[in-house]
mmCIF file of C-alpha atoms in Angstrom:
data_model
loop_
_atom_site.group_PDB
_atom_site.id
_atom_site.type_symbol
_atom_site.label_atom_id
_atom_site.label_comp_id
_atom_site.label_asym_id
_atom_site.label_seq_id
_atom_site.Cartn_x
_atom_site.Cartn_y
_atom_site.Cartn_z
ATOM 1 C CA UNK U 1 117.957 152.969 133.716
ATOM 2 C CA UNK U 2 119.489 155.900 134.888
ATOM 3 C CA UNK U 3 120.650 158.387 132.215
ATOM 4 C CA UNK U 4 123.925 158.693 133.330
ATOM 5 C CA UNK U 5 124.330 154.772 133.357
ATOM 6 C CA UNK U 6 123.486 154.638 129.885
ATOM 7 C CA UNK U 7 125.581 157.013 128.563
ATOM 8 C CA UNK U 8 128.294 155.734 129.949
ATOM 9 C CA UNK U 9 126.961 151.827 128.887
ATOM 10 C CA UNK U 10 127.290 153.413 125.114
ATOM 11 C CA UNK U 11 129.340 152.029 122.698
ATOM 12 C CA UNK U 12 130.584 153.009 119.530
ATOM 13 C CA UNK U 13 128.235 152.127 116.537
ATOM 14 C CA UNK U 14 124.688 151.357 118.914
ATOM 15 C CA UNK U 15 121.958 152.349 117.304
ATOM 16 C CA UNK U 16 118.425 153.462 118.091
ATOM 17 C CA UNK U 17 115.293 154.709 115.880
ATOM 18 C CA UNK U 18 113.336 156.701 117.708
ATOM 19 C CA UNK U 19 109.065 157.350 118.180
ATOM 20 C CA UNK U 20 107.935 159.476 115.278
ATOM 21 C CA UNK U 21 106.740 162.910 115.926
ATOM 22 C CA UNK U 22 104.773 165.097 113.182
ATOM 23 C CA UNK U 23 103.919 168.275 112.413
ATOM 24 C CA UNK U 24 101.324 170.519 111.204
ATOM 25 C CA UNK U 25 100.302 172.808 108.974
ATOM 26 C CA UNK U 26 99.375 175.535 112.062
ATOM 27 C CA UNK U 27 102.343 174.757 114.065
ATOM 28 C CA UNK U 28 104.939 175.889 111.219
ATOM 29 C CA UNK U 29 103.759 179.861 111.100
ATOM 30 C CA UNK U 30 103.335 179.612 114.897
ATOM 31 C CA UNK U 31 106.930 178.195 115.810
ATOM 32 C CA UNK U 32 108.518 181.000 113.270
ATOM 33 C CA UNK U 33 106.261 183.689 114.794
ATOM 34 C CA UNK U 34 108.190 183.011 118.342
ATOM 35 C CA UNK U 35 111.492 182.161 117.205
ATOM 36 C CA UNK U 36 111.909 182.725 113.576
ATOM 37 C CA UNK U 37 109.893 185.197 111.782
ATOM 38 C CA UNK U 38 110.614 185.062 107.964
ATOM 39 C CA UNK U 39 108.709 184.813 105.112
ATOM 40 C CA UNK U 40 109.268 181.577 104.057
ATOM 41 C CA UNK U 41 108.688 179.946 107.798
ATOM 42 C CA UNK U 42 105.516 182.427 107.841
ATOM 43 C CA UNK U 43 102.933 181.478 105.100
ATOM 44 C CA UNK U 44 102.882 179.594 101.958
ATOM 45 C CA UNK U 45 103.026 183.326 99.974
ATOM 46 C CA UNK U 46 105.968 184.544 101.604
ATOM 47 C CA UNK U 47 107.517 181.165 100.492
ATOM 48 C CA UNK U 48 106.755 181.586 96.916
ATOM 49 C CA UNK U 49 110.147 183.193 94.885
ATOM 50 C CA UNK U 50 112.102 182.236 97.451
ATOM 51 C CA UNK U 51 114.595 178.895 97.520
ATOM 52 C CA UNK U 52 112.011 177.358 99.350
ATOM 53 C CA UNK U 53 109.226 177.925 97.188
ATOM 54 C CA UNK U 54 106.309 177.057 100.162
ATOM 55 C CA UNK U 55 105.971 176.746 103.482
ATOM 56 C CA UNK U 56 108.893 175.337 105.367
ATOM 57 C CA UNK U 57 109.574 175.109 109.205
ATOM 58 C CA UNK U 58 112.234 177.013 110.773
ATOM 59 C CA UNK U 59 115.276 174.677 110.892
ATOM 60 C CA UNK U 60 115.017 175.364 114.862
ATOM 61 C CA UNK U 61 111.789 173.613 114.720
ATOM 62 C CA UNK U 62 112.692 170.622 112.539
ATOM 63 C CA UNK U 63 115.523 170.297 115.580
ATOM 64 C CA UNK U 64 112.860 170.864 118.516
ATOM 65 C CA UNK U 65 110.881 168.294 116.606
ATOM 66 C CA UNK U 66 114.001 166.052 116.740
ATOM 67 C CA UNK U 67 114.080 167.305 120.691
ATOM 68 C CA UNK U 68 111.062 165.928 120.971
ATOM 69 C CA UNK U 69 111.533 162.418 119.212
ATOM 70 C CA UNK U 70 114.961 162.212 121.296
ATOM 71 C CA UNK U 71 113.182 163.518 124.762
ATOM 72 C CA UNK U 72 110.084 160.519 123.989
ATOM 73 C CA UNK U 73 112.013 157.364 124.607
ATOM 74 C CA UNK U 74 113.017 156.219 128.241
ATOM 75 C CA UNK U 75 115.209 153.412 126.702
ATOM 76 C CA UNK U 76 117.564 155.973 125.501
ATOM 77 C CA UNK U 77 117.393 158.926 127.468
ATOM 78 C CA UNK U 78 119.090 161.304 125.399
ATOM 79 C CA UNK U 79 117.346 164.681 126.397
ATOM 80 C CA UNK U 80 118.215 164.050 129.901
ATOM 81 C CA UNK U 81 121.983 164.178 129.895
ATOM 82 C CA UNK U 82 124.533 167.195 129.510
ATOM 83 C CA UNK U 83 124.918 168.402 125.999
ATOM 84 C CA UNK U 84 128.214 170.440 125.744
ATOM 85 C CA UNK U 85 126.816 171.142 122.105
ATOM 86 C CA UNK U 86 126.762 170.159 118.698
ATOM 87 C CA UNK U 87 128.978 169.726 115.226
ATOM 88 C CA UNK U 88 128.454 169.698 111.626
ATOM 89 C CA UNK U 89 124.444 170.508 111.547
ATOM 90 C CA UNK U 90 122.900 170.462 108.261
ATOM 91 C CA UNK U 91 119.402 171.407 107.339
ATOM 92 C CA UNK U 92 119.070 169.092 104.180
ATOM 93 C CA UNK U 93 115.594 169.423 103.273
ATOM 94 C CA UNK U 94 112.552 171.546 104.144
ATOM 95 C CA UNK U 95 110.594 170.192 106.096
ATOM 96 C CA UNK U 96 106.468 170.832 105.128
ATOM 97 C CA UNK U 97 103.197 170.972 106.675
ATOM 98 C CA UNK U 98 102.552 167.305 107.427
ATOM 99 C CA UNK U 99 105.737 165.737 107.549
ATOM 100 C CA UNK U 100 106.439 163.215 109.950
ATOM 101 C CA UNK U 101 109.757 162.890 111.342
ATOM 102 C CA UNK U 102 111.508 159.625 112.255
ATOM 103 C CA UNK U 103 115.163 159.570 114.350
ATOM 104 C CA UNK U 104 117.895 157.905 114.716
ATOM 105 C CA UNK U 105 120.798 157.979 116.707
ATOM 106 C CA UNK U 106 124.201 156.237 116.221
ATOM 107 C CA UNK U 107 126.973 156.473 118.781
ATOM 108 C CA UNK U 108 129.882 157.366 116.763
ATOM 109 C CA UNK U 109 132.755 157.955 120.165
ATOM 110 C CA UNK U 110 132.035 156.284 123.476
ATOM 111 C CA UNK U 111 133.152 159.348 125.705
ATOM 112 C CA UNK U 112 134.872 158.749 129.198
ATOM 113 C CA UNK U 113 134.457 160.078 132.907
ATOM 114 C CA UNK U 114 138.370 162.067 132.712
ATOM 115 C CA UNK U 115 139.533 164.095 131.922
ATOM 116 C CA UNK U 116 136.543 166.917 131.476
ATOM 117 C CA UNK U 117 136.848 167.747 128.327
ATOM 118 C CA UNK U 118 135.229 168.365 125.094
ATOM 119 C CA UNK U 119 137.239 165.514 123.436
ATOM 120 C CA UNK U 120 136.574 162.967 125.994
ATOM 121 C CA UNK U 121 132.865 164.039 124.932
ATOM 122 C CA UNK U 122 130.487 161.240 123.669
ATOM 123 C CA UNK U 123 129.578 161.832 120.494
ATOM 124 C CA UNK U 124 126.125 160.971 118.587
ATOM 125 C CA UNK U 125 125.056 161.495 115.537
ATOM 126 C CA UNK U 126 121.353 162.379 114.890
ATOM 127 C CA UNK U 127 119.881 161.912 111.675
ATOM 128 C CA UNK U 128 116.292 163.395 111.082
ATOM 129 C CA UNK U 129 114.221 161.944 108.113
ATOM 130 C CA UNK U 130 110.998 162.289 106.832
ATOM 131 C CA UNK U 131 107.989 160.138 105.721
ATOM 132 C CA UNK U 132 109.829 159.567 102.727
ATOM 133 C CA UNK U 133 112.740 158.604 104.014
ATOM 134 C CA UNK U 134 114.773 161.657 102.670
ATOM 135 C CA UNK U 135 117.553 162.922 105.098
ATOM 136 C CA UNK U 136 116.069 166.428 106.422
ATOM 137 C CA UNK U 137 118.555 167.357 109.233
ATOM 138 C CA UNK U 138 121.879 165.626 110.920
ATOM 139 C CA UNK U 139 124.015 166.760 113.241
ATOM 140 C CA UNK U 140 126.580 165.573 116.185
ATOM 141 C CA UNK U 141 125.670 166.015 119.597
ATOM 142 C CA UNK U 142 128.556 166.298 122.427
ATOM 143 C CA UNK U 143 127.234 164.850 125.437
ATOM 144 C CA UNK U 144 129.250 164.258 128.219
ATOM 145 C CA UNK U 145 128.938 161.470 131.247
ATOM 146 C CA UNK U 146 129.316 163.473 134.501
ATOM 147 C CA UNK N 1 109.989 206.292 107.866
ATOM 148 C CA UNK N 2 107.650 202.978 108.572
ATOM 149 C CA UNK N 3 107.430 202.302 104.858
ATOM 150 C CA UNK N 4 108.387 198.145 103.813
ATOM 151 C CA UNK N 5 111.740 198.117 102.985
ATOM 152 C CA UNK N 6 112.630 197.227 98.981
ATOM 153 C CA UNK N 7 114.467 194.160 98.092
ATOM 154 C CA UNK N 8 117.245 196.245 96.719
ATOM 155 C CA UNK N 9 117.675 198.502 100.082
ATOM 156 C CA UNK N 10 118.605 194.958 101.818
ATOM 157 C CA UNK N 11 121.846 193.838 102.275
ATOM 158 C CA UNK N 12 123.050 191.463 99.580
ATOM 159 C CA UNK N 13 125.652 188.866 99.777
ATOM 160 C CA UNK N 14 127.752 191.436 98.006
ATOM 161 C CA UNK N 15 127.139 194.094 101.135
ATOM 162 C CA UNK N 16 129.049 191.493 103.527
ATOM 163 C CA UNK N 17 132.325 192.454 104.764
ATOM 164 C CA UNK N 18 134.840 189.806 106.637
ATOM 165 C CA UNK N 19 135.673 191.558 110.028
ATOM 166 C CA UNK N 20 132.570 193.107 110.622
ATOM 167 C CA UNK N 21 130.725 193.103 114.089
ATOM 168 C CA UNK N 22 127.470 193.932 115.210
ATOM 169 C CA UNK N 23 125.888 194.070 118.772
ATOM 170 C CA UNK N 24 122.216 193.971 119.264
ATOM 171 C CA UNK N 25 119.200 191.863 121.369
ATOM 172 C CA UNK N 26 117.052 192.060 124.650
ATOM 173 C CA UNK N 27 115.689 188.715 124.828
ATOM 174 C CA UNK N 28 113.782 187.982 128.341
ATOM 175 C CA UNK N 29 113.181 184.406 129.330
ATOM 176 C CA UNK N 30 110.021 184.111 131.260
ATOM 177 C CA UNK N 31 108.930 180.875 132.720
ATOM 178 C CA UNK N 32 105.809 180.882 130.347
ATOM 179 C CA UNK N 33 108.092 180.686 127.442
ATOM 180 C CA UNK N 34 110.106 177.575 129.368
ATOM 181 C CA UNK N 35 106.534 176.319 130.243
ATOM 182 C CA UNK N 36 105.127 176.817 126.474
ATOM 183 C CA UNK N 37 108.144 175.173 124.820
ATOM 184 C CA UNK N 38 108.195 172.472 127.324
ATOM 185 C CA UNK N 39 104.626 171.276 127.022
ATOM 186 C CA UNK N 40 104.928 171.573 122.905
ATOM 187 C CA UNK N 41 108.220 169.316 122.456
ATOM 188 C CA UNK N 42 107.430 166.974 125.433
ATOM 189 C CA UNK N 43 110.012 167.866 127.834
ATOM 190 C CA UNK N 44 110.499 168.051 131.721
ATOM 191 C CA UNK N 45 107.661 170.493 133.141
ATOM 192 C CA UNK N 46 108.275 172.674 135.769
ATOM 193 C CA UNK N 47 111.793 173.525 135.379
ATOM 194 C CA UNK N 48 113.572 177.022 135.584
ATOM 195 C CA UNK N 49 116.179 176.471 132.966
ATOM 196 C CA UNK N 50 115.798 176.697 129.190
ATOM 197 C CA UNK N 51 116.707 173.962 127.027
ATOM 198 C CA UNK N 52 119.237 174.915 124.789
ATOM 199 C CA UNK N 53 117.507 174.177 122.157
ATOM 200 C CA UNK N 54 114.988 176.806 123.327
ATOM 201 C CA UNK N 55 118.285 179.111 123.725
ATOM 202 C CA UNK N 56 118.658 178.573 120.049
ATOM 203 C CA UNK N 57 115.233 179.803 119.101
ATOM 204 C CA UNK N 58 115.499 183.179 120.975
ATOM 205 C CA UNK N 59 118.876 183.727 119.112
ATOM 206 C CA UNK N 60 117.370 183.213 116.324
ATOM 207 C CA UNK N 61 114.211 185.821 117.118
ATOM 208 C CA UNK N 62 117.326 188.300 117.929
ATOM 209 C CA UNK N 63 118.776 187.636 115.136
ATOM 210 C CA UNK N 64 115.676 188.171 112.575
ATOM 211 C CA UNK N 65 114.526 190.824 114.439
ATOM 212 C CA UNK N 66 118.127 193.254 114.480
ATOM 213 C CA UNK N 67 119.440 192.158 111.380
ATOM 214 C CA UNK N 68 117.770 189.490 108.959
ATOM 215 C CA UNK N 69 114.936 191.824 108.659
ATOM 216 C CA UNK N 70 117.463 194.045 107.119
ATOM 217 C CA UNK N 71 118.835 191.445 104.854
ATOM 218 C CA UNK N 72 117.884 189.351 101.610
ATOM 219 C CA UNK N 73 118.498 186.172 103.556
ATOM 220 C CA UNK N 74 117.486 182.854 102.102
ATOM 221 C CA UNK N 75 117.623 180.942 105.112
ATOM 222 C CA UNK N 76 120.736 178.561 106.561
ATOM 223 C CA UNK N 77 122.676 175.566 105.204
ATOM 224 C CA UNK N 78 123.643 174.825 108.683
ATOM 225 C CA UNK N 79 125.867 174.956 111.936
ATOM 226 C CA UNK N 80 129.316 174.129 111.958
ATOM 227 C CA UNK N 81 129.470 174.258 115.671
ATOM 228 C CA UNK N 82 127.494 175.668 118.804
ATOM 229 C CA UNK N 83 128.875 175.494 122.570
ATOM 230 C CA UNK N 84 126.614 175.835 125.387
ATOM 231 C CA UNK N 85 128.514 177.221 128.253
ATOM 232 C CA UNK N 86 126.016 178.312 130.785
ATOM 233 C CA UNK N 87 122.645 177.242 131.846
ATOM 234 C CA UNK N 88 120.124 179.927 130.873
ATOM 235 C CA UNK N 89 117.185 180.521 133.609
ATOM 236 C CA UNK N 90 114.008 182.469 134.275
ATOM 237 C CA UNK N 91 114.635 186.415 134.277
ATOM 238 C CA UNK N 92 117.700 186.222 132.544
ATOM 239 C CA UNK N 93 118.228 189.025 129.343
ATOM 240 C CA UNK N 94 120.114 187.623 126.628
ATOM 241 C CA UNK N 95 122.035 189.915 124.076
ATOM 242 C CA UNK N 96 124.360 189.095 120.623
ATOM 243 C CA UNK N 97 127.474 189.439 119.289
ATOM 244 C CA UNK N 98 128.170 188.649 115.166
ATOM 245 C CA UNK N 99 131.050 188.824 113.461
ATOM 246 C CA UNK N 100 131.357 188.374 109.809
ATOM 247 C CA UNK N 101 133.504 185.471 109.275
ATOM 248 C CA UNK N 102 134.187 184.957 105.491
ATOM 249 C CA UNK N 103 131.760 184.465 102.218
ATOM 250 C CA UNK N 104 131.622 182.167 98.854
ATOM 251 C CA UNK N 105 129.118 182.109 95.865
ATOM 252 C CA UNK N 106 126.851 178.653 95.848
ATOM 253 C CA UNK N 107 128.234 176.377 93.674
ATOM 254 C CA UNK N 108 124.995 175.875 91.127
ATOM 255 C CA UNK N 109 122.353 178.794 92.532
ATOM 256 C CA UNK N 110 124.108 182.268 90.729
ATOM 257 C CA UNK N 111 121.879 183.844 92.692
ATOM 258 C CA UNK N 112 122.667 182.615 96.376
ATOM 259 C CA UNK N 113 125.811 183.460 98.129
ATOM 260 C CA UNK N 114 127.163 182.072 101.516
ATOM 261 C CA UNK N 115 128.206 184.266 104.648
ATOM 262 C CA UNK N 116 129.826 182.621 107.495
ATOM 263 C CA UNK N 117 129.356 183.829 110.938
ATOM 264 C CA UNK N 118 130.246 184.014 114.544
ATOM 265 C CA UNK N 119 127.856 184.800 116.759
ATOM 266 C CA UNK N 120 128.282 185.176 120.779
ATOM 267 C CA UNK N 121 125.272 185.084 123.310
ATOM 268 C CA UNK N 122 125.984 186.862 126.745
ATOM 269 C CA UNK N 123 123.286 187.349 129.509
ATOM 270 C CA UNK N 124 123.051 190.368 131.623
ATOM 271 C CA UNK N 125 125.493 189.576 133.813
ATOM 272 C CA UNK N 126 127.776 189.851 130.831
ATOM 273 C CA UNK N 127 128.804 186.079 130.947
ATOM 274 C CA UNK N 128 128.938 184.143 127.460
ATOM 275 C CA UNK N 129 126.146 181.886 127.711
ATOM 276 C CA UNK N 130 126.715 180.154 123.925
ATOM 277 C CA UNK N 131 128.588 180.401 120.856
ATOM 278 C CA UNK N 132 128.080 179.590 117.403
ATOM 279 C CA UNK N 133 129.846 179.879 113.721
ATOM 280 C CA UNK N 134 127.134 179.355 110.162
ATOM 281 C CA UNK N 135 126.519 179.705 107.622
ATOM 282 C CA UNK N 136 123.734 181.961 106.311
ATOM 283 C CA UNK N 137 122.565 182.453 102.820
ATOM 284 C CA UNK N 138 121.750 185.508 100.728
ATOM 285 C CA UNK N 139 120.660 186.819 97.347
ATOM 286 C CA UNK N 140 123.556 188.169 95.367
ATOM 287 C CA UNK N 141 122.706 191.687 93.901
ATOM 288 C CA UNK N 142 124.753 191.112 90.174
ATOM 289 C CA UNK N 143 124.378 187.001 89.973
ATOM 290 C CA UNK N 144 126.281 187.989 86.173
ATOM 291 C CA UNK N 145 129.643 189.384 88.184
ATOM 292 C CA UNK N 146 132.588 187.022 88.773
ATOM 293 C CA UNK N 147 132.226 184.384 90.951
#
């Protein structure tokens, strides 16, 4: 299916769970080395005495990882579409060397063709968990159907 | 000159002032960076512009490099809201703009205070290319003080 067929197909309260993606203990330092270098996203010392207390990703990674599970599924081609941009993102959790990520996506406002417009947007919201099943990241993507 | 900063040199959530702006950044976007972030997170190959995810990343380099480095920052609670209003490509230069929107003290942790942000993303044709406002936090300097 074309992506711009589904998203216009969507309906409020559809549902979809993702492929799994995971992450390791060299990626972390090497994602926060690019894109966010701090102590804490670095190495397991620069963690300790801080709120995080070891290693965490950079909360940009956790959402590239969430990229990823979104961009891995033709059924619901999410990644392919135009994202205006995104509400109400919350880093919940750390997420640690290991972890393995599981999303879902649930269609919370069915958007429309007209007018062009950020409230005619179709609104998702994307909830990032880990093995555990602990809420690490949400947020609410705009995506609009032209 | 050269020597590691001290913890009590950094700004502390105490040191932020609502109002305040700050201009900084010189990010390039090569097409090995597109390619590299591409191949990593599974995305289209071969393309010329940066997902914005990607666009979030090298605001966030900018940012840690010009002024978290500077800072007692604790890491983020979030994004209230981020716009992408242009399509960032290969050979564009990307630059900030911050603006200190307002602060609290963290409910439970004495020691961690909020700052809320604005921050605008131009590229070097001097067209806004993304906004965003969050929330960032930071050690307070005298967790005893009022909150």
């Amino acid at each position: 299916m074309r992506a711009a067929e589904w998203l216009a197909g969507l309906r409020v309260g559809d549902v979809h769970d993702f492929p799994p993606v995971s992450v390791t203990a060299e990626a972390i330092p090497r994602f926060a080395a690019e894109y966010d270098p701090q102590p804490f996203h670095l190495s397991e010392e620069g963690a300790h005495g801080t709120i995080f207390e070891h290693l965490a990703a950079s909360g940009w990674h956790t959402a590239a990882l969430t990229l990823q599970a979104l961009a891995a599924d033709a059924a619901w081609p999410v990644a392919q579409v135009h994202w205006l941009g995104f509400d109400a993102l919350r880093w919940k959790l750390p997420v640690r060397p290991g972890d393995r990520l599981q999303v879902r996506a649930i269609c919370e406002a069915a958007g429309v063709v007209e007018p062009a417009e950020e409230s005619a947007a179709t609104r998702l919201r994307i909830e990032t968990f880990n093995q555990a099943g602990d809420l690490v990241m949400s947020y609410v993507a705009l995506l609009r159907t032209d | 000159m050269g020597a590691v900063m001290g913890i009590e040199d950094k700004l502390h959530w105490e040191d932020f002032v609502a109002g305040e702006t700050l201009a900084y950044g010189d990010q390039r976007v090569t097409q090995a960076s597109i390619d590299a972030y591409a191949r990593e997170f599974g995305l289209a190959p071969n393309v010329a512009v940066a997902n914005g995810w990607q666009v979030c990343g090298w605001c966030m380099r900018m940012m840690v490099d010009n002024f978290l480095r500077r800072t007692t920052s604790m890491g983020s609670p979030g994004i209230d809201r981020l716009r992408w209003l242009l399509p960032v490509r290969v050979g564009d230069c990307l630059s900030m703009h911050q603006q200190t929107l307002n602060k609290a003290r963290h409910p439970r942790r004495r020691n961690i205070g909020f700052v809320n942000s604005r921050f605008e993303v131009y590229n070097q044709r001097n067209e806004r290319v993304l906004w965003m406002e969050s929330g960032g936090m930071f050690l307070v300097r005298h967790p005893e003080a009022g909150a």
